[in-house]
Amino acid sequence: MNLRTGRLKCYSLHLGILPLTVLVLVFFCQGRASHNLPVNLGSAVFFFRKAYPQPRVLTPTRTDVLVLTPWLAPIIWEGTFNIDILNEQFRLRNTTIGLTVFAIKKYVVFLKLFLETAEQHFMVGHKVIYYVFTDRPADVPQVPLGAGRRLVVLAVRNYTRWQDVSMHRMEIISHFSEQRFWHEVDYLVCGDVDMKFRDHVGVEILSALFGTLHPGFYRSRRESFTYERRPQSQAYIPWDQGDFYYMGAFFGGSVVEVHHLTKACHQAMVEDQDNGIEAVWHDESHLNKYLLYHKPTKVLSPEYMWDQQLLGWPSIMKKLRYVAVPKNHQAIRN
């Protein structure tokens, strides 16, 4: 009888505590959800997503631009994605992104602005490793980095001609993808250093393989593209072929796919060199040949590669995200 009474008291105590526990959990979760942060309950991690408008099948978000390629790869424009949903998905995967950049010879002067603006706009809230390839390690600036972000300096040789510096990027990225990047990051983004991040560039760009539309050719017909047109080159593309013209200054994807791309481009350039020919736009010509026959799984709009000094700011560009820094090309390249 006493034992039964004790149990009844115990059950009453549990029933009294349960509503209070639930109430505390609700307020806690709501507070975390308002910031889209993870909540740990035991060994499981849950993300509480902000409410967002329902997608409407008959109401496209953009009708003024192409948003899907014929091979069903999305073309990324402002208004075509919800970054909160995407951030949640990539955080659940614990994604790490590598950003490669080459600061050779005088180009090291652009590195400080590149890194500072990347800290403001590139993959904010995610783990990032900056891989800086340079022949001047002592000149790499000290830039404060956020939590989960670090910088790795990798010493490489320079070359007399800027064209050779550009072309050897493919060889170096291919080598390090196989030897190092594979073990450290999930995705690689390959950018030019004489640029700055002007607005958000996040996980919406990530895919197995992505290329970026050249800002000078996104309105043009394929006959106007500056592909390599000489059949003797491994970068040759016939006049009646071609989807888009891609910029060599911003491409990427999974480490495996970037390795395949850079290795193929490097091998093609070596073969061209053995045959005494150099593609008209060097590594960019070979990049375009590769992406013609190995379709990218995502295409970035010119929002992700722009030169405002040359092209202004047309209304179709809702945002300018990764933009050229004004410079004297001849002075820098010499």
mmCIF file of C-alpha atoms in Angstrom:
data_model
loop_
_atom_site.group_PDB
_atom_site.id
_atom_site.type_symbol
_atom_site.label_atom_id
_atom_site.label_comp_id
_atom_site.label_asym_id
_atom_site.label_seq_id
_atom_site.Cartn_x
_atom_site.Cartn_y
_atom_site.Cartn_z
ATOM 1 C CA MET A 1 0.000 0.000 0.000
ATOM 2 C CA ASN A 2 2.788 2.415 0.836
ATOM 3 C CA LEU A 3 4.656 1.358 -2.264
ATOM 4 C CA ARG A 4 1.582 1.971 -4.430
ATOM 5 C CA THR A 5 1.116 5.409 -2.838
ATOM 6 C CA GLY A 6 4.751 6.205 -3.552
ATOM 7 C CA ARG A 7 4.288 5.278 -7.189
ATOM 8 C CA LEU A 8 1.199 7.433 -7.453
ATOM 9 C CA LYS A 9 3.119 10.386 -6.047
ATOM 10 C CA CYS A 10 5.934 9.713 -8.492
ATOM 11 C CA TYR A 11 3.507 9.621 -11.453
ATOM 12 C CA SER A 12 1.934 12.859 -10.280
ATOM 13 C CA LEU A 13 5.344 14.513 -10.133
ATOM 14 C CA HIS A 14 6.171 13.362 -13.688
ATOM 15 C CA LEU A 15 2.847 14.635 -14.987
ATOM 16 C CA GLY A 16 3.535 17.989 -13.424
ATOM 17 C CA ILE A 17 7.022 18.301 -14.909
ATOM 18 C CA LEU A 18 6.079 17.142 -18.433
ATOM 19 C CA PRO A 19 4.088 20.246 -19.493
ATOM 20 C CA LEU A 20 6.840 22.514 -18.176
ATOM 21 C CA THR A 21 9.498 20.541 -20.109
ATOM 22 C CA VAL A 22 7.499 20.726 -23.324
ATOM 23 C CA LEU A 23 6.966 24.467 -22.848
ATOM 24 C CA VAL A 24 10.701 25.070 -22.368
ATOM 25 C CA LEU A 25 11.536 23.008 -25.468
ATOM 26 C CA VAL A 26 9.000 24.910 -27.571
ATOM 27 C CA PHE A 27 10.387 28.313 -26.573
ATOM 28 C CA PHE A 28 13.969 27.081 -27.037
ATOM 29 C CA CYS A 29 13.306 25.658 -30.467
ATOM 30 C CA GLN A 30 11.398 28.745 -31.583
ATOM 31 C CA GLY A 31 14.311 30.937 -30.549
ATOM 32 C CA ARG A 32 16.763 28.809 -32.446
ATOM 33 C CA ALA A 33 14.460 28.509 -35.438
ATOM 34 C CA SER A 34 14.213 32.278 -35.750
ATOM 35 C CA HIS A 35 17.940 32.246 -36.518
ATOM 36 C CA ASN A 36 17.828 29.044 -38.595
ATOM 37 C CA LEU A 37 20.254 27.340 -36.178
ATOM 38 C CA PRO A 38 20.657 23.652 -35.296
ATOM 39 C CA VAL A 39 19.131 22.168 -32.154
ATOM 40 C CA ASN A 40 20.845 19.182 -30.558
ATOM 41 C CA LEU A 41 18.532 16.607 -28.989
ATOM 42 C CA GLY A 42 20.680 13.693 -27.897
ATOM 43 C CA SER A 43 22.772 12.497 -30.814
ATOM 44 C CA ALA A 44 20.457 13.934 -33.478
ATOM 45 C CA VAL A 45 20.726 17.403 -34.991
ATOM 46 C CA PHE A 46 17.618 19.133 -36.325
ATOM 47 C CA PHE A 47 17.426 22.347 -38.350
ATOM 48 C CA PHE A 48 14.341 24.484 -37.927
ATOM 49 C CA ARG A 49 13.680 26.270 -41.182
ATOM 50 C CA LYS A 50 12.084 29.650 -41.562
ATOM 51 C CA ALA A 51 8.703 29.747 -43.248
ATOM 52 C CA TYR A 52 8.956 30.592 -46.943
ATOM 53 C CA PRO A 53 6.491 31.156 -49.793
ATOM 54 C CA GLN A 54 5.191 28.029 -51.467
ATOM 55 C CA PRO A 55 6.608 27.474 -54.974
ATOM 56 C CA ARG A 56 3.869 28.010 -57.568
ATOM 57 C CA VAL A 57 4.040 25.720 -60.592
ATOM 58 C CA LEU A 58 2.227 28.210 -62.853
ATOM 59 C CA THR A 59 4.010 31.309 -61.523
ATOM 60 C CA PRO A 60 7.699 31.266 -62.514
ATOM 61 C CA THR A 61 9.976 33.537 -60.512
ATOM 62 C CA ARG A 62 11.799 34.807 -63.636
ATOM 63 C CA THR A 63 10.261 35.078 -67.096
ATOM 64 C CA ASP A 64 12.822 37.494 -68.570
ATOM 65 C CA VAL A 65 15.753 35.066 -68.731
ATOM 66 C CA LEU A 66 16.494 31.423 -69.503
ATOM 67 C CA VAL A 67 16.550 29.486 -66.219
ATOM 68 C CA LEU A 68 17.033 25.927 -67.519
ATOM 69 C CA THR A 69 19.341 24.523 -70.180
ATOM 70 C CA PRO A 70 18.163 21.943 -72.746
ATOM 71 C CA TRP A 71 19.998 19.274 -70.691
ATOM 72 C CA LEU A 72 18.022 20.349 -67.564
ATOM 73 C CA ALA A 73 20.807 22.170 -65.739
ATOM 74 C CA PRO A 74 19.557 25.219 -63.798
ATOM 75 C CA ILE A 75 20.886 28.668 -64.728
ATOM 76 C CA ILE A 76 21.351 30.631 -61.522
ATOM 77 C CA TRP A 77 19.905 34.142 -61.435
ATOM 78 C CA GLU A 78 18.683 36.255 -58.551
ATOM 79 C CA GLY A 79 15.122 35.207 -57.825
ATOM 80 C CA THR A 80 15.546 31.570 -58.851
ATOM 81 C CA PHE A 81 16.615 30.139 -55.476
ATOM 82 C CA ASN A 82 15.881 30.351 -51.748
ATOM 83 C CA ILE A 83 19.193 30.617 -49.932
ATOM 84 C CA ASP A 84 17.727 29.635 -46.532
ATOM 85 C CA ILE A 85 16.612 26.260 -47.868
ATOM 86 C CA LEU A 86 19.944 25.689 -49.609
ATOM 87 C CA ASN A 87 21.999 26.711 -46.576
ATOM 88 C CA GLU A 88 20.087 24.213 -44.459
ATOM 89 C CA GLN A 89 20.730 21.377 -46.894
ATOM 90 C CA PHE A 90 24.469 22.034 -47.187
ATOM 91 C CA ARG A 91 24.900 22.485 -43.423
ATOM 92 C CA LEU A 92 23.259 19.126 -42.845
ATOM 93 C CA ARG A 93 25.958 17.645 -45.102
ATOM 94 C CA ASN A 94 28.692 19.488 -43.160
ATOM 95 C CA THR A 95 30.040 20.816 -46.468
ATOM 96 C CA THR A 96 33.522 22.301 -46.843
ATOM 97 C CA ILE A 97 34.302 24.487 -49.863
ATOM 98 C CA GLY A 98 37.756 25.161 -51.272
ATOM 99 C CA LEU A 99 38.436 28.404 -53.168
ATOM 100 C CA THR A 100 41.554 28.390 -55.352
ATOM 101 C CA VAL A 101 43.189 31.601 -56.498
ATOM 102 C CA PHE A 102 46.517 32.355 -58.210
ATOM 103 C CA ALA A 103 48.452 35.440 -57.098
ATOM 104 C CA ILE A 104 51.523 35.299 -59.323
ATOM 105 C CA LYS A 105 54.038 38.132 -59.653
ATOM 106 C CA LYS A 106 52.306 41.533 -59.612
ATOM 107 C CA TYR A 107 48.864 39.965 -59.235
ATOM 108 C CA VAL A 108 49.564 39.509 -55.526
ATOM 109 C CA VAL A 109 48.471 43.140 -55.058
ATOM 110 C CA PHE A 110 44.845 42.081 -55.663
ATOM 111 C CA LEU A 111 44.863 39.408 -52.992
ATOM 112 C CA LYS A 112 43.957 41.539 -49.982
ATOM 113 C CA LEU A 113 40.764 42.924 -51.529
ATOM 114 C CA PHE A 114 39.882 39.497 -52.913
ATOM 115 C CA LEU A 115 40.117 37.854 -49.477
ATOM 116 C CA GLU A 116 38.451 40.694 -47.584
ATOM 117 C CA THR A 117 35.434 40.721 -49.880
ATOM 118 C CA ALA A 118 35.296 36.912 -49.896
ATOM 119 C CA GLU A 119 34.998 37.006 -46.117
ATOM 120 C CA GLN A 120 32.027 39.342 -46.495
ATOM 121 C CA HIS A 121 30.173 37.548 -49.314
ATOM 122 C CA PHE A 122 31.577 34.095 -50.189
ATOM 123 C CA MET A 123 29.928 31.042 -48.607
ATOM 124 C CA VAL A 124 29.103 32.944 -45.432
ATOM 125 C CA GLY A 125 28.235 30.551 -42.613
ATOM 126 C CA HIS A 126 30.020 27.588 -44.201
ATOM 127 C CA LYS A 127 33.462 26.054 -43.810
ATOM 128 C CA VAL A 128 35.928 27.443 -46.359
ATOM 129 C CA ILE A 129 39.583 26.842 -47.183
ATOM 130 C CA TYR A 130 41.296 29.502 -49.299
ATOM 131 C CA TYR A 131 44.072 27.949 -51.391
ATOM 132 C CA VAL A 132 46.419 30.745 -52.488
ATOM 133 C CA PHE A 133 48.955 29.755 -55.124
ATOM 134 C CA THR A 134 51.768 32.275 -55.315
ATOM 135 C CA ASP A 135 55.425 32.775 -56.099
ATOM 136 C CA ARG A 136 55.569 35.408 -53.347
ATOM 137 C CA PRO A 137 54.454 33.742 -50.096
ATOM 138 C CA ALA A 138 55.937 36.533 -47.997
ATOM 139 C CA ASP A 139 53.616 39.053 -49.679
ATOM 140 C CA VAL A 140 50.382 37.218 -48.825
ATOM 141 C CA PRO A 141 48.434 39.649 -46.598
ATOM 142 C CA GLN A 142 47.118 38.820 -43.147
ATOM 143 C CA VAL A 143 43.323 39.003 -43.426
ATOM 144 C CA PRO A 144 41.101 38.193 -40.409
ATOM 145 C CA LEU A 145 39.057 35.074 -41.123
ATOM 146 C CA GLY A 146 35.757 33.955 -39.648
ATOM 147 C CA ALA A 147 35.155 30.771 -37.678
ATOM 148 C CA GLY A 148 35.619 27.603 -39.708
ATOM 149 C CA ARG A 149 37.583 29.408 -42.407
ATOM 150 C CA ARG A 150 41.319 29.176 -43.036
ATOM 151 C CA LEU A 151 43.964 30.124 -45.580
ATOM 152 C CA VAL A 152 46.588 27.827 -47.075
ATOM 153 C CA VAL A 153 49.525 29.304 -48.999
ATOM 154 C CA LEU A 154 50.986 27.038 -51.701
ATOM 155 C CA ALA A 155 54.235 28.098 -53.332
ATOM 156 C CA VAL A 156 54.467 27.737 -57.123
ATOM 157 C CA ARG A 157 56.867 29.024 -59.769
ATOM 158 C CA ASN A 158 56.126 31.936 -62.062
ATOM 159 C CA TYR A 159 56.381 32.140 -65.829
ATOM 160 C CA THR A 160 57.608 34.838 -68.158
ATOM 161 C CA ARG A 161 54.372 35.120 -70.150
ATOM 162 C CA TRP A 162 51.032 35.722 -68.455
ATOM 163 C CA GLN A 163 49.505 33.249 -70.909
ATOM 164 C CA ASP A 164 51.710 30.497 -69.468
ATOM 165 C CA VAL A 165 50.705 31.442 -65.924
ATOM 166 C CA SER A 166 47.070 31.164 -66.956
ATOM 167 C CA MET A 167 47.464 27.848 -68.752
ATOM 168 C CA HIS A 168 49.495 26.191 -65.993
ATOM 169 C CA ARG A 169 46.617 26.782 -63.557
ATOM 170 C CA MET A 170 44.921 23.716 -65.027
ATOM 171 C CA GLU A 171 47.980 21.537 -64.421
ATOM 172 C CA ILE A 172 48.389 22.763 -60.830
ATOM 173 C CA ILE A 173 44.714 22.449 -59.873
ATOM 174 C CA SER A 174 44.625 18.967 -61.385
ATOM 175 C CA HIS A 175 47.684 17.901 -59.406
ATOM 176 C CA PHE A 176 46.490 19.290 -56.081
ATOM 177 C CA SER A 177 42.981 17.943 -56.588
ATOM 178 C CA GLU A 178 44.430 14.454 -56.725
ATOM 179 C CA GLN A 179 47.060 14.890 -54.032
ATOM 180 C CA ARG A 180 45.370 17.154 -51.476
ATOM 181 C CA PHE A 181 41.970 18.716 -52.179
ATOM 182 C CA TRP A 182 40.272 15.313 -52.352
ATOM 183 C CA HIS A 183 41.046 14.829 -48.650
ATOM 184 C CA GLU A 184 40.139 18.316 -47.430
ATOM 185 C CA VAL A 185 37.086 19.733 -49.232
ATOM 186 C CA ASP A 186 33.838 18.630 -50.858
ATOM 187 C CA TYR A 187 33.678 21.278 -53.586
ATOM 188 C CA LEU A 188 36.219 23.434 -55.390
ATOM 189 C CA VAL A 189 35.584 26.929 -56.714
ATOM 190 C CA CYS A 190 38.305 28.305 -59.002
ATOM 191 C CA GLY A 191 38.445 32.094 -59.318
ATOM 192 C CA ASP A 192 40.647 34.899 -60.634
ATOM 193 C CA VAL A 193 42.410 37.103 -58.102
ATOM 194 C CA ASP A 194 41.915 40.425 -59.926
ATOM 195 C CA MET A 195 38.250 40.409 -58.897
ATOM 196 C CA LYS A 196 36.208 41.221 -55.828
ATOM 197 C CA PHE A 197 33.045 39.834 -54.304
ATOM 198 C CA ARG A 198 30.421 42.548 -54.359
ATOM 199 C CA ASP A 199 27.354 40.604 -53.216
ATOM 200 C CA HIS A 200 26.285 37.195 -51.969
ATOM 201 C CA VAL A 201 27.954 34.163 -53.586
ATOM 202 C CA GLY A 202 26.848 31.058 -51.720
ATOM 203 C CA VAL A 203 25.972 27.399 -51.920
ATOM 204 C CA GLU A 204 23.466 28.068 -54.709
ATOM 205 C CA ILE A 205 26.417 27.762 -57.115
ATOM 206 C CA LEU A 206 27.534 24.338 -55.899
ATOM 207 C CA SER A 207 26.963 21.321 -58.111
ATOM 208 C CA ALA A 208 28.938 18.449 -59.599
ATOM 209 C CA LEU A 209 30.247 20.772 -62.338
ATOM 210 C CA PHE A 210 29.452 24.429 -62.965
ATOM 211 C CA GLY A 211 30.536 27.052 -65.468
ATOM 212 C CA THR A 212 29.822 30.780 -65.656
ATOM 213 C CA LEU A 213 28.389 32.658 -68.639
ATOM 214 C CA HIS A 214 30.845 35.171 -70.095
ATOM 215 C CA PRO A 215 29.413 38.687 -69.595
ATOM 216 C CA GLY A 216 30.422 39.696 -73.106
ATOM 217 C CA PHE A 217 28.611 36.853 -74.869
ATOM 218 C CA TYR A 218 25.507 35.942 -72.889
ATOM 219 C CA ARG A 219 23.320 37.707 -75.489
ATOM 220 C CA SER A 220 25.243 36.428 -78.521
ATOM 221 C CA ARG A 221 24.676 33.689 -81.060
ATOM 222 C CA ARG A 222 27.222 30.865 -81.195
ATOM 223 C CA GLU A 223 28.726 32.205 -84.423
ATOM 224 C CA SER A 224 29.971 35.193 -82.447
ATOM 225 C CA PHE A 225 31.655 33.166 -79.713
ATOM 226 C CA THR A 226 35.439 33.430 -79.645
ATOM 227 C CA TYR A 227 35.942 29.659 -79.619
ATOM 228 C CA GLU A 228 39.118 28.190 -81.043
ATOM 229 C CA ARG A 229 38.213 27.697 -84.729
ATOM 230 C CA ARG A 230 41.390 26.048 -86.042
ATOM 231 C CA PRO A 231 40.943 22.296 -86.448
ATOM 232 C CA GLN A 232 44.610 21.734 -85.629
ATOM 233 C CA SER A 233 43.985 22.676 -81.966
ATOM 234 C CA GLN A 234 42.554 20.322 -79.354
ATOM 235 C CA ALA A 235 40.285 23.228 -78.325
ATOM 236 C CA TYR A 236 38.645 23.370 -81.775
ATOM 237 C CA ILE A 237 34.879 23.861 -81.879
ATOM 238 C CA PRO A 238 33.081 23.970 -85.286
ATOM 239 C CA TRP A 239 31.013 27.029 -86.180
ATOM 240 C CA ASP A 240 27.728 25.150 -85.963
ATOM 241 C CA GLN A 241 28.322 23.884 -82.404
ATOM 242 C CA GLY A 242 28.264 25.435 -78.960
ATOM 243 C CA ASP A 243 25.752 26.164 -76.209
ATOM 244 C CA PHE A 244 27.244 29.111 -74.329
ATOM 245 C CA TYR A 245 30.579 30.850 -73.999
ATOM 246 C CA TYR A 246 31.974 30.219 -70.517
ATOM 247 C CA MET A 247 34.386 32.460 -68.633
ATOM 248 C CA GLY A 248 37.651 30.898 -67.503
ATOM 249 C CA ALA A 249 37.739 33.096 -64.413
ATOM 250 C CA PHE A 250 35.036 31.287 -62.392
ATOM 251 C CA PHE A 251 34.270 27.575 -62.560
ATOM 252 C CA GLY A 252 34.134 24.631 -60.200
ATOM 253 C CA GLY A 253 32.296 21.630 -58.848
ATOM 254 C CA SER A 254 33.071 18.496 -56.872
ATOM 255 C CA VAL A 255 36.754 17.726 -56.452
ATOM 256 C CA VAL A 256 36.406 14.676 -58.721
ATOM 257 C CA GLU A 257 34.776 16.632 -61.554
ATOM 258 C CA VAL A 258 37.190 19.566 -61.278
ATOM 259 C CA HIS A 259 40.056 17.097 -61.411
ATOM 260 C CA HIS A 260 38.631 15.550 -64.578
ATOM 261 C CA LEU A 261 38.164 18.974 -66.191
ATOM 262 C CA THR A 262 41.567 20.420 -65.314
ATOM 263 C CA LYS A 263 43.417 17.226 -66.198
ATOM 264 C CA ALA A 264 41.719 17.025 -69.607
ATOM 265 C CA CYS A 265 42.415 20.702 -70.346
ATOM 266 C CA HIS A 266 46.046 20.367 -69.305
ATOM 267 C CA GLN A 267 46.564 17.282 -71.466
ATOM 268 C CA ALA A 268 44.959 19.052 -74.433
ATOM 269 C CA MET A 269 47.258 22.057 -73.970
ATOM 270 C CA VAL A 270 50.317 19.797 -73.805
ATOM 271 C CA GLU A 271 49.266 18.163 -77.064
ATOM 272 C CA ASP A 272 48.742 21.571 -78.677
ATOM 273 C CA GLN A 273 52.182 22.649 -77.512
ATOM 274 C CA ASP A 274 53.741 19.527 -79.011
ATOM 275 C CA ASN A 275 52.001 20.401 -82.299
ATOM 276 C CA GLY A 276 53.186 24.013 -82.212
ATOM 277 C CA ILE A 277 49.796 25.646 -81.684
ATOM 278 C CA GLU A 278 48.306 27.690 -78.856
ATOM 279 C CA ALA A 279 44.536 28.114 -78.485
ATOM 280 C CA VAL A 280 43.268 31.632 -79.098
ATOM 281 C CA TRP A 281 42.131 32.162 -75.496
ATOM 282 C CA HIS A 282 44.501 29.675 -73.893
ATOM 283 C CA ASP A 283 42.987 27.695 -70.974
ATOM 284 C CA GLU A 284 39.586 29.358 -71.475
ATOM 285 C CA SER A 285 39.375 27.917 -74.994
ATOM 286 C CA HIS A 286 40.027 24.427 -73.638
ATOM 287 C CA LEU A 287 37.523 24.975 -70.821
ATOM 288 C CA ASN A 288 34.832 25.788 -73.387
ATOM 289 C CA LYS A 289 35.669 22.688 -75.416
ATOM 290 C CA TYR A 290 35.423 20.510 -72.310
ATOM 291 C CA LEU A 291 32.101 21.992 -71.149
ATOM 292 C CA LEU A 292 30.607 21.571 -74.615
ATOM 293 C CA TYR A 293 31.051 17.795 -74.474
ATOM 294 C CA HIS A 294 30.826 17.363 -70.691
ATOM 295 C CA LYS A 295 27.750 19.433 -69.913
ATOM 296 C CA PRO A 296 27.840 21.357 -66.626
ATOM 297 C CA THR A 297 25.197 20.378 -64.101
ATOM 298 C CA LYS A 298 24.679 24.034 -63.184
ATOM 299 C CA VAL A 299 25.312 27.264 -65.109
ATOM 300 C CA LEU A 300 25.920 30.600 -63.384
ATOM 301 C CA SER A 301 24.458 33.744 -64.909
ATOM 302 C CA PRO A 302 26.679 36.790 -65.595
ATOM 303 C CA GLU A 303 25.720 38.053 -62.125
ATOM 304 C CA TYR A 304 28.655 35.869 -61.059
ATOM 305 C CA MET A 305 31.144 37.387 -63.497
ATOM 306 C CA TRP A 306 30.800 41.031 -64.454
ATOM 307 C CA ASP A 307 32.790 44.110 -65.426
ATOM 308 C CA GLN A 308 30.784 47.179 -64.509
ATOM 309 C CA GLN A 309 33.361 49.568 -65.927
ATOM 310 C CA LEU A 310 32.991 48.029 -69.389
ATOM 311 C CA LEU A 311 29.359 46.892 -69.344
ATOM 312 C CA GLY A 312 27.513 49.177 -66.935
ATOM 313 C CA TRP A 313 24.635 47.692 -64.973
ATOM 314 C CA PRO A 314 21.734 46.521 -67.176
ATOM 315 C CA SER A 315 18.345 46.072 -65.511
ATOM 316 C CA ILE A 316 18.330 42.341 -66.213
ATOM 317 C CA MET A 317 21.144 41.990 -63.655
ATOM 318 C CA LYS A 318 19.373 42.169 -60.297
ATOM 319 C CA LYS A 319 22.694 41.768 -58.506
ATOM 320 C CA LEU A 320 26.373 42.006 -59.410
ATOM 321 C CA ARG A 321 28.125 39.408 -57.277
ATOM 322 C CA TYR A 322 31.691 38.824 -58.487
ATOM 323 C CA VAL A 323 33.114 41.767 -60.391
ATOM 324 C CA ALA A 324 36.326 42.859 -62.063
ATOM 325 C CA VAL A 325 38.639 45.286 -60.293
ATOM 326 C CA PRO A 326 39.652 48.216 -62.539
ATOM 327 C CA LYS A 327 43.267 47.782 -63.619
ATOM 328 C CA ASN A 328 45.878 48.480 -66.249
ATOM 329 C CA HIS A 329 46.233 45.029 -67.789
ATOM 330 C CA GLN A 330 49.466 45.808 -69.621
ATOM 331 C CA ALA A 331 51.195 47.151 -66.507
ATOM 332 C CA ILE A 332 50.115 44.196 -64.370
ATOM 333 C CA ARG A 333 50.949 41.526 -66.950
ATOM 334 C CA ASN A 334 54.368 43.002 -67.609
#
